[in-house]
């Protein structure tokens, strides 16, 4: 077996990476010029790079390593499953034990009326499933005109052509002819950037009522579903005003449309409950899951489906599925991940230990001159950077310029924070301890100080007029 500690020198790895590896969501020439950081191993909440730096992973990888790194139980389960049955499919009237056990476990954890699970390898595939599933559902109910799916601007639902169409990322729609037909986007509940002079409560209600307006405009008979993340993740950890979700639920109930909660980030403890739907008090018809279900140790995702939807679909062949729908190794690893989360009371840790501690320290960041708003739900949080707190002004520079400066300072301080425009976001592993949270905050504070100094030196503290 090769020894990971005995790898090539960093410069050689970087050169090979630049020559052959095409990075997602990156300009490769830019990546090559700056040189990549090579992560070699990880334990708990800490990553180690090829130069021996220890980096606090404030993002749980890509919002997914909820249980933290280095859990040998998951490696053992994967090895055992690979020896016993490395692969078999779930098409053509066949199944296997890990997928049975995981589906049953997910049905147990999900809201009471949700007991069907359709598997995929990740969130994008699952949302592609959802597009076909909700349209097929209405076909089976003899309402084939119900095809439009309403989503939101600045939503993230994945990167495949279907899921990216559901998403509301303008930069993604600008490439490759997206969105596909019959997807409609309404405004997002981002009060900080878009709320103007309204109170958060007023604004939340108004943004929810855009859904009702869209239903009126497009015709209830043409609408299949509304999809949304309980808390937007990739859009910048946008926590909606409290008035938002109850009104959305009311509208979905009043009109005959399905509610899809994309819980790829908010599922599996991220908000302090098994699902963000519980935290936000909503009752979806379909839940999209991925990421935290396996803590990223294996790629797996899918759709948890209400009994009503499952019953309707059950009477005909759904001509849809992936080679790796319910992969046995991924399923076994996810099951073990969930077992450990329960055994170690990780939801309780988020609710009563790490969550409150992070909340207190994170909200105190608003004392920093650059930080206008701090938002947090469970273990996902954001800060909005601004040159002028009272007016909630944006910087004069192009959106994201300041955020990128801040992210680069953060990396230099051995803290992984992500920037979304000029918001900084974190979503640390759920297992993070209070002492590690203190370390995270200390590095974040230093990063903000350095960013502030940089902006001052370069005359970048001006507000957009
Ligand atoms: C990451 C993400 C997806 C896409 O999941 P992949 O596994 O990357 O395909 C979908 N929805 C949300 C909310 C996500 O955060």
PDB file of N, CA, C and O in Angstrom, residues 199-250:
ATOM      1  N   UNK A 199     -39.263  45.950   7.193  1.00  0.00           N
ATOM      2  CA  UNK A 199     -38.801  45.126   8.310  1.00  0.00           C
ATOM      3  C   UNK A 199     -38.591  43.707   7.779  1.00  0.00           C
ATOM      4  O   UNK A 199     -39.207  43.321   6.772  1.00  0.00           O
ATOM      5  N   UNK A 200     -37.721  42.924   8.457  1.00  0.00           N
ATOM      6  CA  UNK A 200     -37.552  41.533   8.026  1.00  0.00           C
ATOM      7  C   UNK A 200     -38.891  40.785   7.954  1.00  0.00           C
ATOM      8  O   UNK A 200     -39.121  40.019   7.018  1.00  0.00           O
ATOM      9  N   UNK A 201     -39.775  41.028   8.917  1.00  0.00           N
ATOM     10  CA  UNK A 201     -41.066  40.319   8.948  1.00  0.00           C
ATOM     11  C   UNK A 201     -41.907  40.657   7.711  1.00  0.00           C
ATOM     12  O   UNK A 201     -42.457  39.763   7.053  1.00  0.00           O
ATOM     13  N   UNK A 202     -41.985  41.948   7.392  1.00  0.00           N
ATOM     14  CA  UNK A 202     -42.731  42.381   6.197  1.00  0.00           C
ATOM     15  C   UNK A 202     -42.144  41.754   4.940  1.00  0.00           C
ATOM     16  O   UNK A 202     -42.852  41.226   4.089  1.00  0.00           O
ATOM     17  N   UNK A 203     -40.810  41.855   4.856  1.00  0.00           N
ATOM     18  CA  UNK A 203     -40.119  41.397   3.658  1.00  0.00           C
ATOM     19  C   UNK A 203     -40.269  39.883   3.481  1.00  0.00           C
ATOM     20  O   UNK A 203     -40.492  39.383   2.364  1.00  0.00           O
ATOM     21  N   UNK A 204     -40.177  39.141   4.589  1.00  0.00           N
ATOM     22  CA  UNK A 204     -40.318  37.690   4.516  1.00  0.00           C
ATOM     23  C   UNK A 204     -41.689  37.296   3.971  1.00  0.00           C
ATOM     24  O   UNK A 204     -41.822  36.394   3.137  1.00  0.00           O
ATOM     25  N   UNK A 205     -42.704  38.000   4.447  1.00  0.00           N
ATOM     26  CA  UNK A 205     -44.071  37.745   4.006  1.00  0.00           C
ATOM     27  C   UNK A 205     -44.220  38.062   2.516  1.00  0.00           C
ATOM     28  O   UNK A 205     -44.800  37.289   1.748  1.00  0.00           O
ATOM     29  N   UNK A 206     -43.665  39.186   2.112  1.00  0.00           N
ATOM     30  CA  UNK A 206     -43.760  39.593   0.705  1.00  0.00           C
ATOM     31  C   UNK A 206     -43.089  38.594  -0.221  1.00  0.00           C
ATOM     32  O   UNK A 206     -43.621  38.257  -1.287  1.00  0.00           O
ATOM     33  N   UNK A 207     -41.894  38.141   0.182  1.00  0.00           N
ATOM     34  CA  UNK A 207     -41.185  37.199  -0.679  1.00  0.00           C
ATOM     35  C   UNK A 207     -41.936  35.869  -0.761  1.00  0.00           C
ATOM     36  O   UNK A 207     -41.976  35.222  -1.798  1.00  0.00           O
ATOM     37  N   UNK A 208     -42.571  35.463   0.338  1.00  0.00           N
ATOM     38  CA  UNK A 208     -43.365  34.229   0.302  1.00  0.00           C
ATOM     39  C   UNK A 208     -44.559  34.420  -0.626  1.00  0.00           C
ATOM     40  O   UNK A 208     -44.929  33.522  -1.389  1.00  0.00           O
ATOM     41  N   UNK A 209     -45.147  35.603  -0.577  1.00  0.00           N
ATOM     42  CA  UNK A 209     -46.351  35.848  -1.382  1.00  0.00           C
ATOM     43  C   UNK A 209     -46.040  35.931  -2.875  1.00  0.00           C
ATOM     44  O   UNK A 209     -46.951  35.800  -3.703  1.00  0.00           O
ATOM     45  N   UNK A 210     -44.761  36.087  -3.213  1.00  0.00           N
ATOM     46  CA  UNK A 210     -44.387  35.979  -4.633  1.00  0.00           C
ATOM     47  C   UNK A 210     -44.742  34.594  -5.179  1.00  0.00           C
ATOM     48  O   UNK A 210     -45.000  34.432  -6.368  1.00  0.00           O
ATOM     49  N   UNK A 211     -44.736  33.607  -4.293  1.00  0.00           N
ATOM     50  CA  UNK A 211     -45.117  32.260  -4.732  1.00  0.00           C
ATOM     51  C   UNK A 211     -46.586  32.243  -5.142  1.00  0.00           C
ATOM     52  O   UNK A 211     -46.943  31.707  -6.199  1.00  0.00           O
ATOM     53  N   UNK A 212     -47.432  32.862  -4.311  1.00  0.00           N
ATOM     54  CA  UNK A 212     -48.858  32.883  -4.627  1.00  0.00           C
ATOM     55  C   UNK A 212     -49.121  33.681  -5.917  1.00  0.00           C
ATOM     56  O   UNK A 212     -49.930  33.271  -6.758  1.00  0.00           O
ATOM     57  N   UNK A 213     -48.385  34.770  -6.071  1.00  0.00           N
ATOM     58  CA  UNK A 213     -48.523  35.577  -7.288  1.00  0.00           C
ATOM     59  C   UNK A 213     -48.127  34.749  -8.517  1.00  0.00           C
ATOM     60  O   UNK A 213     -48.808  34.774  -9.546  1.00  0.00           O
ATOM     61  N   UNK A 214     -47.036  33.999  -8.394  1.00  0.00           N
ATOM     62  CA  UNK A 214     -46.581  33.176  -9.525  1.00  0.00           C
ATOM     63  C   UNK A 214     -47.615  32.100  -9.857  1.00  0.00           C
ATOM     64  O   UNK A 214     -47.864  31.802 -11.033  1.00  0.00           O
ATOM     65  N   UNK A 215     -48.225  31.536  -8.819  1.00  0.00           N
ATOM     66  CA  UNK A 215     -49.246  30.508  -9.047  1.00  0.00           C
ATOM     67  C   UNK A 215     -50.435  31.125  -9.787  1.00  0.00           C
ATOM     68  O   UNK A 215     -50.976  30.533 -10.732  1.00  0.00           O
ATOM     69  N   UNK A 216     -50.817  32.330  -9.384  1.00  0.00           N
ATOM     70  CA  UNK A 216     -51.909  33.023 -10.065  1.00  0.00           C
ATOM     71  C   UNK A 216     -51.540  33.320 -11.516  1.00  0.00           C
ATOM     72  O   UNK A 216     -52.314  33.064 -12.440  1.00  0.00           O
ATOM     73  N   UNK A 217     -50.338  33.834 -11.720  1.00  0.00           N
ATOM     74  CA  UNK A 217     -49.912  34.228 -13.069  1.00  0.00           C
ATOM     75  C   UNK A 217     -49.784  33.028 -14.007  1.00  0.00           C
ATOM     76  O   UNK A 217     -50.168  33.086 -15.171  1.00  0.00           O
ATOM     77  N   UNK A 218     -49.204  31.958 -13.494  1.00  0.00           N
ATOM     78  CA  UNK A 218     -48.901  30.812 -14.365  1.00  0.00           C
ATOM     79  C   UNK A 218     -50.067  29.821 -14.421  1.00  0.00           C
ATOM     80  O   UNK A 218     -50.137  29.005 -15.339  1.00  0.00           O
ATOM     81  N   UNK A 219     -50.947  29.900 -13.431  1.00  0.00           N
ATOM     82  CA  UNK A 219     -52.098  28.999 -13.379  1.00  0.00           C
ATOM     83  C   UNK A 219     -51.782  27.761 -12.548  1.00  0.00           C
ATOM     84  O   UNK A 219     -50.864  27.007 -12.870  1.00  0.00           O
ATOM     85  N   UNK A 220     -52.586  27.561 -11.525  1.00  0.00           N
ATOM     86  CA  UNK A 220     -52.391  26.410 -10.622  1.00  0.00           C
ATOM     87  C   UNK A 220     -52.342  25.090 -11.401  1.00  0.00           C
ATOM     88  O   UNK A 220     -51.620  24.160 -11.044  1.00  0.00           O
ATOM     89  N   UNK A 221     -53.113  25.034 -12.496  1.00  0.00           N
ATOM     90  CA  UNK A 221     -53.172  23.798 -13.286  1.00  0.00           C
ATOM     91  C   UNK A 221     -51.878  23.497 -14.026  1.00  0.00           C
ATOM     92  O   UNK A 221     -51.745  22.432 -14.646  1.00  0.00           O
ATOM     93  N   UNK A 222     -50.957  24.468 -14.004  1.00  0.00           N
ATOM     94  CA  UNK A 222     -49.693  24.254 -14.728  1.00  0.00           C
ATOM     95  C   UNK A 222     -48.516  24.032 -13.789  1.00  0.00           C
ATOM     96  O   UNK A 222     -47.387  23.896 -14.237  1.00  0.00           O
ATOM     97  N   UNK A 223     -48.778  24.021 -12.498  1.00  0.00           N
ATOM     98  CA  UNK A 223     -47.660  23.974 -11.552  1.00  0.00           C
ATOM     99  C   UNK A 223     -47.591  22.647 -10.806  1.00  0.00           C
ATOM    100  O   UNK A 223     -48.560  22.201 -10.187  1.00  0.00           O
ATOM    101  N   UNK A 224     -46.430  22.038 -10.869  1.00  0.00           N
ATOM    102  CA  UNK A 224     -46.225  20.742 -10.230  1.00  0.00           C
ATOM    103  C   UNK A 224     -45.754  20.883  -8.796  1.00  0.00           C
ATOM    104  O   UNK A 224     -46.226  20.170  -7.908  1.00  0.00           O
ATOM    105  N   UNK A 225     -44.787  21.787  -8.570  1.00  0.00           N
ATOM    106  CA  UNK A 225     -44.131  21.805  -7.261  1.00  0.00           C
ATOM    107  C   UNK A 225     -43.399  23.116  -7.027  1.00  0.00           C
ATOM    108  O   UNK A 225     -43.109  23.859  -7.962  1.00  0.00           O
ATOM    109  N   UNK A 226     -43.134  23.361  -5.753  1.00  0.00           N
ATOM    110  CA  UNK A 226     -42.224  24.431  -5.335  1.00  0.00           C
ATOM    111  C   UNK A 226     -41.057  23.746  -4.657  1.00  0.00           C
ATOM    112  O   UNK A 226     -41.235  22.843  -3.844  1.00  0.00           O
ATOM    113  N   UNK A 227     -39.821  24.162  -4.997  1.00  0.00           N
ATOM    114  CA  UNK A 227     -38.633  23.583  -4.351  1.00  0.00           C
ATOM    115  C   UNK A 227     -37.841  24.675  -3.675  1.00  0.00           C
ATOM    116  O   UNK A 227     -37.683  25.773  -4.226  1.00  0.00           O
ATOM    117  N   UNK A 228     -37.354  24.387  -2.463  1.00  0.00           N
ATOM    118  CA  UNK A 228     -36.514  25.353  -1.757  1.00  0.00           C
ATOM    119  C   UNK A 228     -35.680  24.652  -0.692  1.00  0.00           C
ATOM    120  O   UNK A 228     -36.061  23.599  -0.177  1.00  0.00           O
ATOM    121  N   UNK A 229     -34.539  25.264  -0.401  1.00  0.00           N
ATOM    122  CA  UNK A 229     -33.726  24.841   0.739  1.00  0.00           C
ATOM    123  C   UNK A 229     -34.326  25.494   1.989  1.00  0.00           C
ATOM    124  O   UNK A 229     -34.564  26.702   1.992  1.00  0.00           O
ATOM    125  N   UNK A 230     -34.546  24.740   3.069  1.00  0.00           N
ATOM    126  CA  UNK A 230     -35.059  25.353   4.302  1.00  0.00           C
ATOM    127  C   UNK A 230     -34.226  26.572   4.722  1.00  0.00           C
ATOM    128  O   UNK A 230     -34.768  27.595   5.119  1.00  0.00           O
ATOM    129  N   UNK A 231     -32.906  26.436   4.617  1.00  0.00           N
ATOM    130  CA  UNK A 231     -31.991  27.570   4.753  1.00  0.00           C
ATOM    131  C   UNK A 231     -31.062  27.502   3.549  1.00  0.00           C
ATOM    132  O   UNK A 231     -30.392  26.481   3.352  1.00  0.00           O
ATOM    133  N   UNK A 232     -31.020  28.563   2.727  1.00  0.00           N
ATOM    134  CA  UNK A 232     -30.119  28.533   1.570  1.00  0.00           C
ATOM    135  C   UNK A 232     -28.681  28.357   2.047  1.00  0.00           C
ATOM    136  O   UNK A 232     -28.219  29.098   2.915  1.00  0.00           O
ATOM    137  N   UNK A 233     -27.969  27.401   1.435  1.00  0.00           N
ATOM    138  CA  UNK A 233     -26.583  27.165   1.803  1.00  0.00           C
ATOM    139  C   UNK A 233     -25.619  27.891   0.887  1.00  0.00           C
ATOM    140  O   UNK A 233     -25.083  28.944   1.227  1.00  0.00           O
ATOM    141  N   UNK A 234     -25.428  27.326  -0.312  1.00  0.00           N
ATOM    142  CA  UNK A 234     -24.455  27.884  -1.246  1.00  0.00           C
ATOM    143  C   UNK A 234     -24.782  29.327  -1.626  1.00  0.00           C
ATOM    144  O   UNK A 234     -23.905  30.088  -2.021  1.00  0.00           O
ATOM    145  N   UNK A 235     -26.043  29.711  -1.472  1.00  0.00           N
ATOM    146  CA  UNK A 235     -26.437  31.097  -1.738  1.00  0.00           C
ATOM    147  C   UNK A 235     -25.922  32.078  -0.692  1.00  0.00           C
ATOM    148  O   UNK A 235     -26.100  33.278  -0.844  1.00  0.00           O
ATOM    149  N   UNK A 236     -25.326  31.558   0.383  1.00  0.00           N
ATOM    150  CA  UNK A 236     -24.733  32.444   1.385  1.00  0.00           C
ATOM    151  C   UNK A 236     -25.279  32.286   2.797  1.00  0.00           C
ATOM    152  O   UNK A 236     -25.192  33.197   3.602  1.00  0.00           O
ATOM    153  N   UNK A 237     -25.774  31.103   3.124  1.00  0.00           N
ATOM    154  CA  UNK A 237     -26.432  30.870   4.420  1.00  0.00           C
ATOM    155  C   UNK A 237     -27.396  32.028   4.706  1.00  0.00           C
ATOM    156  O   UNK A 237     -27.186  32.874   5.564  1.00  0.00           O
ATOM    157  N   UNK A 238     -28.445  32.038   3.894  1.00  0.00           N
ATOM    158  CA  UNK A 238     -29.498  33.046   4.032  1.00  0.00           C
ATOM    159  C   UNK A 238     -30.581  32.456   4.929  1.00  0.00           C
ATOM    160  O   UNK A 238     -31.288  31.529   4.521  1.00  0.00           O
ATOM    161  N   UNK A 239     -30.691  32.960   6.144  1.00  0.00           N
ATOM    162  CA  UNK A 239     -31.739  32.486   7.050  1.00  0.00           C
ATOM    163  C   UNK A 239     -32.978  33.345   6.798  1.00  0.00           C
ATOM    164  O   UNK A 239     -32.931  34.556   6.967  1.00  0.00           O
ATOM    165  N   UNK A 240     -34.084  32.732   6.368  1.00  0.00           N
ATOM    166  CA  UNK A 240     -35.249  33.550   6.024  1.00  0.00           C
ATOM    167  C   UNK A 240     -35.874  34.188   7.269  1.00  0.00           C
ATOM    168  O   UNK A 240     -35.792  33.616   8.356  1.00  0.00           O
ATOM    169  N   UNK A 241     -36.511  35.335   7.113  1.00  0.00           N
ATOM    170  CA  UNK A 241     -37.277  35.909   8.235  1.00  0.00           C
ATOM    171  C   UNK A 241     -38.313  34.907   8.724  1.00  0.00           C
ATOM    172  O   UNK A 241     -38.781  34.063   7.958  1.00  0.00           O
ATOM    173  N   UNK A 242     -38.682  35.030  10.005  1.00  0.00           N
ATOM    174  CA  UNK A 242     -39.581  34.031  10.618  1.00  0.00           C
ATOM    175  C   UNK A 242     -40.942  33.948   9.942  1.00  0.00           C
ATOM    176  O   UNK A 242     -41.643  32.944  10.063  1.00  0.00           O
ATOM    177  N   UNK A 243     -41.336  34.998   9.258  1.00  0.00           N
ATOM    178  CA  UNK A 243     -42.647  35.014   8.605  1.00  0.00           C
ATOM    179  C   UNK A 243     -42.661  34.214   7.305  1.00  0.00           C
ATOM    180  O   UNK A 243     -43.734  33.946   6.754  1.00  0.00           O
ATOM    181  N   UNK A 244     -41.480  33.858   6.812  1.00  0.00           N
ATOM    182  CA  UNK A 244     -41.394  33.318   5.452  1.00  0.00           C
ATOM    183  C   UNK A 244     -41.991  31.912   5.314  1.00  0.00           C
ATOM    184  O   UNK A 244     -42.932  31.692   4.543  1.00  0.00           O
ATOM    185  N   UNK A 245     -41.472  30.958   6.076  1.00  0.00           N
ATOM    186  CA  UNK A 245     -41.869  29.563   5.856  1.00  0.00           C
ATOM    187  C   UNK A 245     -43.337  29.259   6.183  1.00  0.00           C
ATOM    188  O   UNK A 245     -43.997  28.513   5.443  1.00  0.00           O
ATOM    189  N   UNK A 246     -43.872  29.862   7.273  1.00  0.00           N
ATOM    190  CA  UNK A 246     -45.303  29.591   7.509  1.00  0.00           C
ATOM    191  C   UNK A 246     -46.180  30.026   6.341  1.00  0.00           C
ATOM    192  O   UNK A 246     -47.161  29.348   5.998  1.00  0.00           O
ATOM    193  N   UNK A 247     -45.818  31.145   5.717  1.00  0.00           N
ATOM    194  CA  UNK A 247     -46.616  31.645   4.597  1.00  0.00           C
ATOM    195  C   UNK A 247     -46.435  30.742   3.369  1.00  0.00           C
ATOM    196  O   UNK A 247     -47.400  30.441   2.662  1.00  0.00           O
ATOM    197  N   UNK A 248     -45.209  30.285   3.134  1.00  0.00           N
ATOM    198  CA  UNK A 248     -44.974  29.348   2.024  1.00  0.00           C
ATOM    199  C   UNK A 248     -45.802  28.083   2.233  1.00  0.00           C
ATOM    200  O   UNK A 248     -46.456  27.586   1.314  1.00  0.00           O
ATOM    201  N   UNK A 249     -45.791  27.570   3.456  1.00  0.00           N
ATOM    202  CA  UNK A 249     -46.557  26.351   3.742  1.00  0.00           C
ATOM    203  C   UNK A 249     -48.043  26.585   3.502  1.00  0.00           C
ATOM    204  O   UNK A 249     -48.721  25.754   2.892  1.00  0.00           O
ATOM    205  N   UNK A 250     -48.542  27.737   3.960  1.00  0.00           N
ATOM    206  CA  UNK A 250     -49.954  28.063   3.752  1.00  0.00           C
ATOM    207  C   UNK A 250     -50.282  28.065   2.255  1.00  0.00           C
ATOM    208  O   UNK A 250     -51.298  27.491   1.824  1.00  0.00           O
TER     209      UNK A 250
END
